[in-house]
CSV table of C-alpha atoms (C1' of nucleotides) in Angstrom, one decimal:
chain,number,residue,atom,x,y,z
A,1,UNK,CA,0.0,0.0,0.0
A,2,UNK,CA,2.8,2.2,-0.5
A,3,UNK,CA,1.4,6.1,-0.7
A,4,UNK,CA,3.7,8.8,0.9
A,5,UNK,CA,2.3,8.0,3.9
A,6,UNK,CA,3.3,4.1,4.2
A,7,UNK,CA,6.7,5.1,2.1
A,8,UNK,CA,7.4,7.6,4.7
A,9,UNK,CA,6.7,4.9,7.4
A,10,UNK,CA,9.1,2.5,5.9
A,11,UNK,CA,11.7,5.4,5.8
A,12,UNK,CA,11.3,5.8,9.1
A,13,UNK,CA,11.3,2.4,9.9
A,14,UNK,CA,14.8,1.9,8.3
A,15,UNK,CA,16.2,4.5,9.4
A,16,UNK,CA,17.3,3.3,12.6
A,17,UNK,CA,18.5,0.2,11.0
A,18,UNK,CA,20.6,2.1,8.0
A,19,UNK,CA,21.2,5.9,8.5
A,20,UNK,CA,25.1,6.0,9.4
A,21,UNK,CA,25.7,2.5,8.9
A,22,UNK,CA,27.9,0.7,6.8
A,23,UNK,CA,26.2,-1.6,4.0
A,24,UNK,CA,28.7,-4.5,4.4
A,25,UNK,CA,27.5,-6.4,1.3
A,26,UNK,CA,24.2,-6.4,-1.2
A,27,UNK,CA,22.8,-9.4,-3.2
A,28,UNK,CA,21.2,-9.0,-5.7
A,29,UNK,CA,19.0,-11.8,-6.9
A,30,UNK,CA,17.5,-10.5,-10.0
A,31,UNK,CA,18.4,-8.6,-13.1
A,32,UNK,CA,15.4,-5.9,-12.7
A,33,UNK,CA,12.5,-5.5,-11.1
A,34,UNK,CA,10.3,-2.9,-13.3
A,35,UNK,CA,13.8,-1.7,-15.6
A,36,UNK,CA,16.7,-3.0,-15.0
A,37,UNK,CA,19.1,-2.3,-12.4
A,38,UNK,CA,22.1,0.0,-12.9
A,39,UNK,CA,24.9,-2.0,-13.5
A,40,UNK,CA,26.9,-3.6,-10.9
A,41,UNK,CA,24.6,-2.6,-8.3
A,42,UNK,CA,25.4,-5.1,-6.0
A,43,UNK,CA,29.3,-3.9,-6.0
A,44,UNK,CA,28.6,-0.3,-6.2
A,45,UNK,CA,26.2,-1.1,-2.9
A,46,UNK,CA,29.0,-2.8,-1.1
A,47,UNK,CA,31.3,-1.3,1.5
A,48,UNK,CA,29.4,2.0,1.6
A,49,UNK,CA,28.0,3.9,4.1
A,50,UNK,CA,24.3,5.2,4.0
A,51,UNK,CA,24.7,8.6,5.7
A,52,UNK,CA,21.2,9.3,5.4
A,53,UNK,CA,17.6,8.3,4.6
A,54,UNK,CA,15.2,11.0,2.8
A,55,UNK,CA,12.0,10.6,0.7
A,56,UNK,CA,10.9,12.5,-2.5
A,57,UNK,CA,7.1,11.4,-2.6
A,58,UNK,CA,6.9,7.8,-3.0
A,59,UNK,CA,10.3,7.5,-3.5
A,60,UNK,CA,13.0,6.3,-0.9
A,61,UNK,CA,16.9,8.2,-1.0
A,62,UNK,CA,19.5,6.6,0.5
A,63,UNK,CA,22.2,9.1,0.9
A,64,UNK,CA,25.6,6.9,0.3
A,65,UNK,CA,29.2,8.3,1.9
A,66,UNK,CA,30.4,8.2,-2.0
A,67,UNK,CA,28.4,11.1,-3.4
A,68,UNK,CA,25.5,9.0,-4.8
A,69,UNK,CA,22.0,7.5,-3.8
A,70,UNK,CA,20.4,5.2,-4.6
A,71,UNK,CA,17.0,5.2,-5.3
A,72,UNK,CA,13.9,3.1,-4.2
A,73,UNK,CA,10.8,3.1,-5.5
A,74,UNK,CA,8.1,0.1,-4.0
A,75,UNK,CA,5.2,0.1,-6.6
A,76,UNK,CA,2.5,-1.8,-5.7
A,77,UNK,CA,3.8,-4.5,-3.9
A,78,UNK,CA,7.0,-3.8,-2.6
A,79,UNK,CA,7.8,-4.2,1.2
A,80,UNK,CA,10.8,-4.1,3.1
A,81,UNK,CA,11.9,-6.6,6.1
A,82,UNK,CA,14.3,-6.1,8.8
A,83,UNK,CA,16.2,-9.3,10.2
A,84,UNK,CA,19.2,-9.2,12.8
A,85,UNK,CA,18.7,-5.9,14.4
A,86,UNK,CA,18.6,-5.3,17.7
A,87,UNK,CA,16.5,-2.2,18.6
A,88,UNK,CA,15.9,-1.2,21.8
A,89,UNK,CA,14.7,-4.1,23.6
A,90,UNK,CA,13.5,-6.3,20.4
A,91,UNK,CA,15.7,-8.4,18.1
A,92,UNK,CA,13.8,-8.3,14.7
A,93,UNK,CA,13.9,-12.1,13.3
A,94,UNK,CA,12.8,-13.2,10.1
A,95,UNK,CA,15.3,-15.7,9.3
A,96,UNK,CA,14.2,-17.6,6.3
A,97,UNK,CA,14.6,-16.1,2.4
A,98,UNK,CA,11.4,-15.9,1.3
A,99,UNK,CA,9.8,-16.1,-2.6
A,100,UNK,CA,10.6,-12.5,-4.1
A,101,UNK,CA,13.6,-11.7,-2.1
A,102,UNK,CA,14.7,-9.5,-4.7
A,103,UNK,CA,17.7,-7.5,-2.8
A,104,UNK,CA,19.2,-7.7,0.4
A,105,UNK,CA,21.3,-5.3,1.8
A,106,UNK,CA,23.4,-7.0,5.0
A,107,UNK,CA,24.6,-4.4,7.3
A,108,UNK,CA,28.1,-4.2,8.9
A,109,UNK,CA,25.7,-4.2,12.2
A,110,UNK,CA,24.8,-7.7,11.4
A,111,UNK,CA,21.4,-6.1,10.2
A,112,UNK,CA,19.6,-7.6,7.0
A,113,UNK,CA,16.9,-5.4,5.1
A,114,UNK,CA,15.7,-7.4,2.3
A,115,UNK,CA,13.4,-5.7,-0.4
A,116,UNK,CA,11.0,-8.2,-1.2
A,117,UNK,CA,8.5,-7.3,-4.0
A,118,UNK,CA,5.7,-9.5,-5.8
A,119,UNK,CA,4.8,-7.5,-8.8
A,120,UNK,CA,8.1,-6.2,-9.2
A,121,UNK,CA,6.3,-2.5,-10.1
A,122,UNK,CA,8.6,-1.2,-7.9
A,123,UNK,CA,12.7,0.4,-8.9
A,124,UNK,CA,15.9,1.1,-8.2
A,125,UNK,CA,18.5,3.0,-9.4
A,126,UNK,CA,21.6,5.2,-8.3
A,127,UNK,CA,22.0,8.6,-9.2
A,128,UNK,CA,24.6,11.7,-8.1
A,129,UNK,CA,22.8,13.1,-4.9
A,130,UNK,CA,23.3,16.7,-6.1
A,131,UNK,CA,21.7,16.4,-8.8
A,132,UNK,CA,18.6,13.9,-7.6
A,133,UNK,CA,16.1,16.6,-8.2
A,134,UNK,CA,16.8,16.2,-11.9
A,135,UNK,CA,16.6,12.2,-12.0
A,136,UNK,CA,14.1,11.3,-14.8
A,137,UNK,CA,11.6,10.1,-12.2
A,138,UNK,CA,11.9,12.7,-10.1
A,139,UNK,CA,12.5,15.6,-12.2
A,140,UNK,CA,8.3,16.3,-12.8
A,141,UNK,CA,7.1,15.2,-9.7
A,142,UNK,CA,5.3,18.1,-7.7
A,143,UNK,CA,5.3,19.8,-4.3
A,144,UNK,CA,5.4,17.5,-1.1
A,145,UNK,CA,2.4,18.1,0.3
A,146,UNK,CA,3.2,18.4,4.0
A,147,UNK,CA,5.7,20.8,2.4
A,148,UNK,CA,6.0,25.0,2.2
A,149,UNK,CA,5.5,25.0,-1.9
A,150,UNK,CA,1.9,23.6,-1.9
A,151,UNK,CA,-0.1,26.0,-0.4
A,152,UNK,CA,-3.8,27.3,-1.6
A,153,UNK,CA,-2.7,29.6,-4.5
A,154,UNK,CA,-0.7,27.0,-5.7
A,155,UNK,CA,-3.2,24.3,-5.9
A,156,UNK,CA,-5.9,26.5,-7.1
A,157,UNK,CA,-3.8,27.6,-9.9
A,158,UNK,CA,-2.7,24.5,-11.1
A,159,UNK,CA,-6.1,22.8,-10.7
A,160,UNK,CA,-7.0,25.9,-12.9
A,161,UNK,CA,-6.9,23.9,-16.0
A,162,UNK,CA,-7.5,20.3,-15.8
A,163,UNK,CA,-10.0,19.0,-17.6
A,164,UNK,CA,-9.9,15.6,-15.8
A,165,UNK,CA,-12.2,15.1,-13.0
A,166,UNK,CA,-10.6,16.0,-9.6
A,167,UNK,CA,-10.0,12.1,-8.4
A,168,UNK,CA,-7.5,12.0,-11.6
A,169,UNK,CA,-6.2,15.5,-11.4
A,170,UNK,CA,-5.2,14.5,-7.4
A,171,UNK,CA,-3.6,11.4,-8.7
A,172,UNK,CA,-1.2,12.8,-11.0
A,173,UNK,CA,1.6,13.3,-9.4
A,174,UNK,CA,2.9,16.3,-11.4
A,175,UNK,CA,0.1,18.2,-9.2
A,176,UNK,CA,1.2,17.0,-6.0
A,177,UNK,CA,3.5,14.3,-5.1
A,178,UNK,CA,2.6,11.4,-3.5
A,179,UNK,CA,-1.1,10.9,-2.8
A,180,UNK,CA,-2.1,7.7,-4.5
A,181,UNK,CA,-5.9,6.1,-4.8
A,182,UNK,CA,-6.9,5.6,-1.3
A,183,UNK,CA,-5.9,9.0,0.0
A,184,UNK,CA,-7.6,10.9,-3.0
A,185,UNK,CA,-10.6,9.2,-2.0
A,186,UNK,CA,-10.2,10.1,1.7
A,187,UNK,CA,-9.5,13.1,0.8
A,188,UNK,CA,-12.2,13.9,-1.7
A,189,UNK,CA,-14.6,12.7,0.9
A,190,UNK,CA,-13.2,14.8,3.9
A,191,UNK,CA,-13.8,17.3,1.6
A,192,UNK,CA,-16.9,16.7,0.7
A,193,UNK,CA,-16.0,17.0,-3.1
A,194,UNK,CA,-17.6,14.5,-5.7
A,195,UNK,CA,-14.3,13.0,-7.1
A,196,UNK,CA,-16.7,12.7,-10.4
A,197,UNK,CA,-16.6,16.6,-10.9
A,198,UNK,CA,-13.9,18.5,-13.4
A,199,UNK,CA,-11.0,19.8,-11.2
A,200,UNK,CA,-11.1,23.5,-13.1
A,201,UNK,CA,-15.0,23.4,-12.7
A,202,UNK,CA,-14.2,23.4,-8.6
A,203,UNK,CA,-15.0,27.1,-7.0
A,204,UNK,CA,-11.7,28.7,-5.9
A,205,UNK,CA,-12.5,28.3,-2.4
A,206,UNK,CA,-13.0,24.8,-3.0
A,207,UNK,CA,-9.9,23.7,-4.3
A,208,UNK,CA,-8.4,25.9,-1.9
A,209,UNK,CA,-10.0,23.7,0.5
A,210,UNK,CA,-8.4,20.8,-0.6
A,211,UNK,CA,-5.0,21.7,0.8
A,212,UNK,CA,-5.5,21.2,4.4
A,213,UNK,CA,-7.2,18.2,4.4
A,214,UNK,CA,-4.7,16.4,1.9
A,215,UNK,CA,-2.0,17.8,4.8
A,216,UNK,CA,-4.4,16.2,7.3
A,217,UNK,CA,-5.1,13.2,5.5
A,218,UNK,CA,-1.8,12.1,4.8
A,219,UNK,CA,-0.7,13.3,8.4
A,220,UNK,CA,-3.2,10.8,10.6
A,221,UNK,CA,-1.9,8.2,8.2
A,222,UNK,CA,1.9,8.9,8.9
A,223,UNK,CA,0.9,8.6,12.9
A,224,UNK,CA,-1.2,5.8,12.4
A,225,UNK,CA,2.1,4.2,10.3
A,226,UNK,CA,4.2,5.8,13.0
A,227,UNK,CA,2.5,4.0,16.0
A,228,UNK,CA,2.3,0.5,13.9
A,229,UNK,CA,5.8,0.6,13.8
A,230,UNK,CA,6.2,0.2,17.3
A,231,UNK,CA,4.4,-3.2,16.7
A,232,UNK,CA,6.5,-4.1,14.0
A,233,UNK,CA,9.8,-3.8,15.4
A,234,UNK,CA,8.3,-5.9,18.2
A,235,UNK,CA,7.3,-8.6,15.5
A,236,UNK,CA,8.6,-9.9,12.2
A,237,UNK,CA,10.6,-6.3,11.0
A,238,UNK,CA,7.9,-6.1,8.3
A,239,UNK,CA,8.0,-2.4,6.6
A,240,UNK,CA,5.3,-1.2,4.5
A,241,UNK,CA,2.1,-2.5,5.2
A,242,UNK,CA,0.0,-1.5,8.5
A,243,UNK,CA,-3.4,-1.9,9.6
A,244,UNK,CA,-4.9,1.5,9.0
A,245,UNK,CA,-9.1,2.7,8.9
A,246,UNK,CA,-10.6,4.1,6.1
A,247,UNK,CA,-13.7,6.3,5.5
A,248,UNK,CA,-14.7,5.2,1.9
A,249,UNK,CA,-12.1,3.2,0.3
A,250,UNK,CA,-12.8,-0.3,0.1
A,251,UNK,CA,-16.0,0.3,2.1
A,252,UNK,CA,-18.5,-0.3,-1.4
A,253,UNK,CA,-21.9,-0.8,-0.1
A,254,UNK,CA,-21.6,0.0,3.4
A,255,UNK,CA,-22.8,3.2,5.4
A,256,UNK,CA,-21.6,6.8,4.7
A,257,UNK,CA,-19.6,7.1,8.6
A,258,UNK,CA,-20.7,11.4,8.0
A,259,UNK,CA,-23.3,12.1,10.7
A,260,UNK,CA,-26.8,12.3,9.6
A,261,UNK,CA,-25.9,11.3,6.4
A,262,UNK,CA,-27.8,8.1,5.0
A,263,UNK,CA,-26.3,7.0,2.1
A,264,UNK,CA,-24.2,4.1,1.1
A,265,UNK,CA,-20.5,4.3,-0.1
A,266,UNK,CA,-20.4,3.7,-4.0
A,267,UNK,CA,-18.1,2.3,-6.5
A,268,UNK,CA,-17.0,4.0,-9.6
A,269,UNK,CA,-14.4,3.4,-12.3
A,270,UNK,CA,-12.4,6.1,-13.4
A,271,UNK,CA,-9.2,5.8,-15.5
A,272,UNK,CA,-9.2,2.1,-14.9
A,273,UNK,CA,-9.2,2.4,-11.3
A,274,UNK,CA,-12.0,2.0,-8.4
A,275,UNK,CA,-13.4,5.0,-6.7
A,276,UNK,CA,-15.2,5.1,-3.3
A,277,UNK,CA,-17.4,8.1,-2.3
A,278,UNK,CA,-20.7,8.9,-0.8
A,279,UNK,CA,-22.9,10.5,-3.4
A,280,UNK,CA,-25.1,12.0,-1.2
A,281,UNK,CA,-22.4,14.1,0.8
A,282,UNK,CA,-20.0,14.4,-1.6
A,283,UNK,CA,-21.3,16.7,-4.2
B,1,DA,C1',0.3,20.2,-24.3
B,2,DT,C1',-3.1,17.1,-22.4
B,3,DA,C1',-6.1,13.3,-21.4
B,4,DG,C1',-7.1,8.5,-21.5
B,5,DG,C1',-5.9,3.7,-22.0
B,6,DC,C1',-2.5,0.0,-21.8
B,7,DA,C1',1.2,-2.5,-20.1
B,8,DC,C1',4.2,-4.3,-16.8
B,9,DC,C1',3.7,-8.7,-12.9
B,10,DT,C1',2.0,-11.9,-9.2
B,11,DG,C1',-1.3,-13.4,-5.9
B,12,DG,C1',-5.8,-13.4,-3.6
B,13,DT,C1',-10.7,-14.0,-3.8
B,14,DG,C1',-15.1,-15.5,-5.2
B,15,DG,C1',-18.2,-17.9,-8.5
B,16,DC,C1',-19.3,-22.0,-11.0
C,1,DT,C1',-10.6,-29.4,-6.0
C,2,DG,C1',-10.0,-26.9,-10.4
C,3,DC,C1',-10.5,-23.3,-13.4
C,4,DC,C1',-11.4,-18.6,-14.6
C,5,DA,C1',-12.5,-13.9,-14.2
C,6,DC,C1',-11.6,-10.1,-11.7
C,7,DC,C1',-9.3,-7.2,-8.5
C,8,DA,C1',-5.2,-4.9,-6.2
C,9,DG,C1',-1.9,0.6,-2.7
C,10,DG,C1',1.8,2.8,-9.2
C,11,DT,C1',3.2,5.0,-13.2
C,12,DG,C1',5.8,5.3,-17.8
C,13,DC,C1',4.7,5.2,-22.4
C,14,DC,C1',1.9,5.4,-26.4
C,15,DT,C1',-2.0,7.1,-28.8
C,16,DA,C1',-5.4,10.4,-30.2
DNA sequence: ATAGGCACCTGGTGGC
DNA sequence: TGCCACCAGGTGCCTA
């Protein structure tokens, strides 16, 4: 499920485990996951330290000692698992390789954080840290949201245009970075927006609007990732999936949770993917 | 330039 | 139990 929120999570998660540590050794078990993998990754990711862990929307920067980062991107599927560490009180064990071990990085800490990905939708690469900004994925990807560049005048503006209905115009990631489907429907419904309606047909005030509540949406979800992760560095070291609440998504059928409000939560397919909202409160 | 659809992959679920 | 259709948290690329 990774959206910024559970990407941040994992960041956090690994942090601990990576920022200011020595990667001892990397295996690499596959040629690619979505493109392939820069060459000699698994050398170039061997005696080097990770000075530090940052995120650019969905995407994972690990800051090496050598000038470079490398770059990690989970898709769909993607998850990260610590084994070996000792943190705090809690020894993370998950001792056995499992199917779709696709990269494991072994700490000179005697840490393991394996990247483990089904779908292999998710990336890699390693680019010069200076110039990150301007990697080809990164370079078109708009403000952080829980950032100082997105702000009301900037949404409105750039929601100006679009001709797409607001649930696609929220999703594209040149307009802000990092929601993905379940927190533009959260976030449609907090707003009480009809994710059906064109983005430039939205009154000023209510694409305004939008801004806090993507910045509160996406901050419960970061605290509700944040106090998971106490449970999983109790457990099995698993990063990147936690149990989390929603308002619409994945609710089709049931009961609108607004007070007063009697209608059921709907199902709608737009650009190939589901929508969840309450047609009677979101309009 | 922009909007929409497809493709990339595997696994889980529910119906027959 | 088996088989099949459909669904899934993303996003680059191709087409109109």
């Amino acid at each position: 499920m990774p959206e910024l929120p559970e990407v941040e999570t994992v960041r956090r998660g690994l942090a601990p485990v990576m920022e200011g540590v020595r990667i001892a050794k990397t295996d690499v078990n596959r040629p690619n996951l979505r493109w392939p993998f820069p060459e000699n990754m698994g050398e170039r990711l061997t005696n080097v330290r990770v000075e530090r862990l940052r995120r650019r929307s969905k995407y994972i920067l690990a800051d090496l000692e050598t000038g470079e980062s490398l770059l990690i991107h989970l898709g769909m599927s993607g998850r990260m698992l610590i084994s070996g560490a000792k943190l705090g009180a809690f020894v993370h064990d998950h001792p056995k390789p499992e199917k779709h071990d696709h990269v494991v990085f072994h700490m000179e800490s005697g840490a393991r954080v394996t990247f483990n990905d089904p779908r292999r939708f998710g990336a890699m690469d390693i680019l010069d840290t200076k110039t990150a900004d301007q990697h080809k994925l990164l370079r078109d990807i708009g403000p952080e949201p829980l950032g100082n560049l997105f702000d009301e005048a900037y949404l409105v503006e750039a929601l100006a245009t679009k001709k797409s209905p607001i649930k696609t115009a929220l999703l594209d990631q040149k307009i802000v970075a990092g929601l993905g489907n379940i927190y533009v429907c959260e976030t449609l419904y907090r707003a009480g927006i009809s994710p059906l309606r064109t983005a430039a047909q939205l009154s000023k005030p209510r694409r305004a609007a939008l801004v806090p509540i993507i910045r509160q949406v996406l901050s419960d979800a970061i605290e509700a990732g944040g106090s998971s992760l106490k449970d999983f560095r109790q457990a099995d070291g698993d990063l990147g999936y936690f149990q989390h609440s929603f308002d619409v998504y994945g609710r089709e059928g049931d009961a609108c949770r607004t007070q007063e409000c009697t209608g059921l939560i709907k199902r709608a397919v737009q650009s190939g993917r589901s929508t969840f909202y309450c047609a009677k409160c979101q309009r």
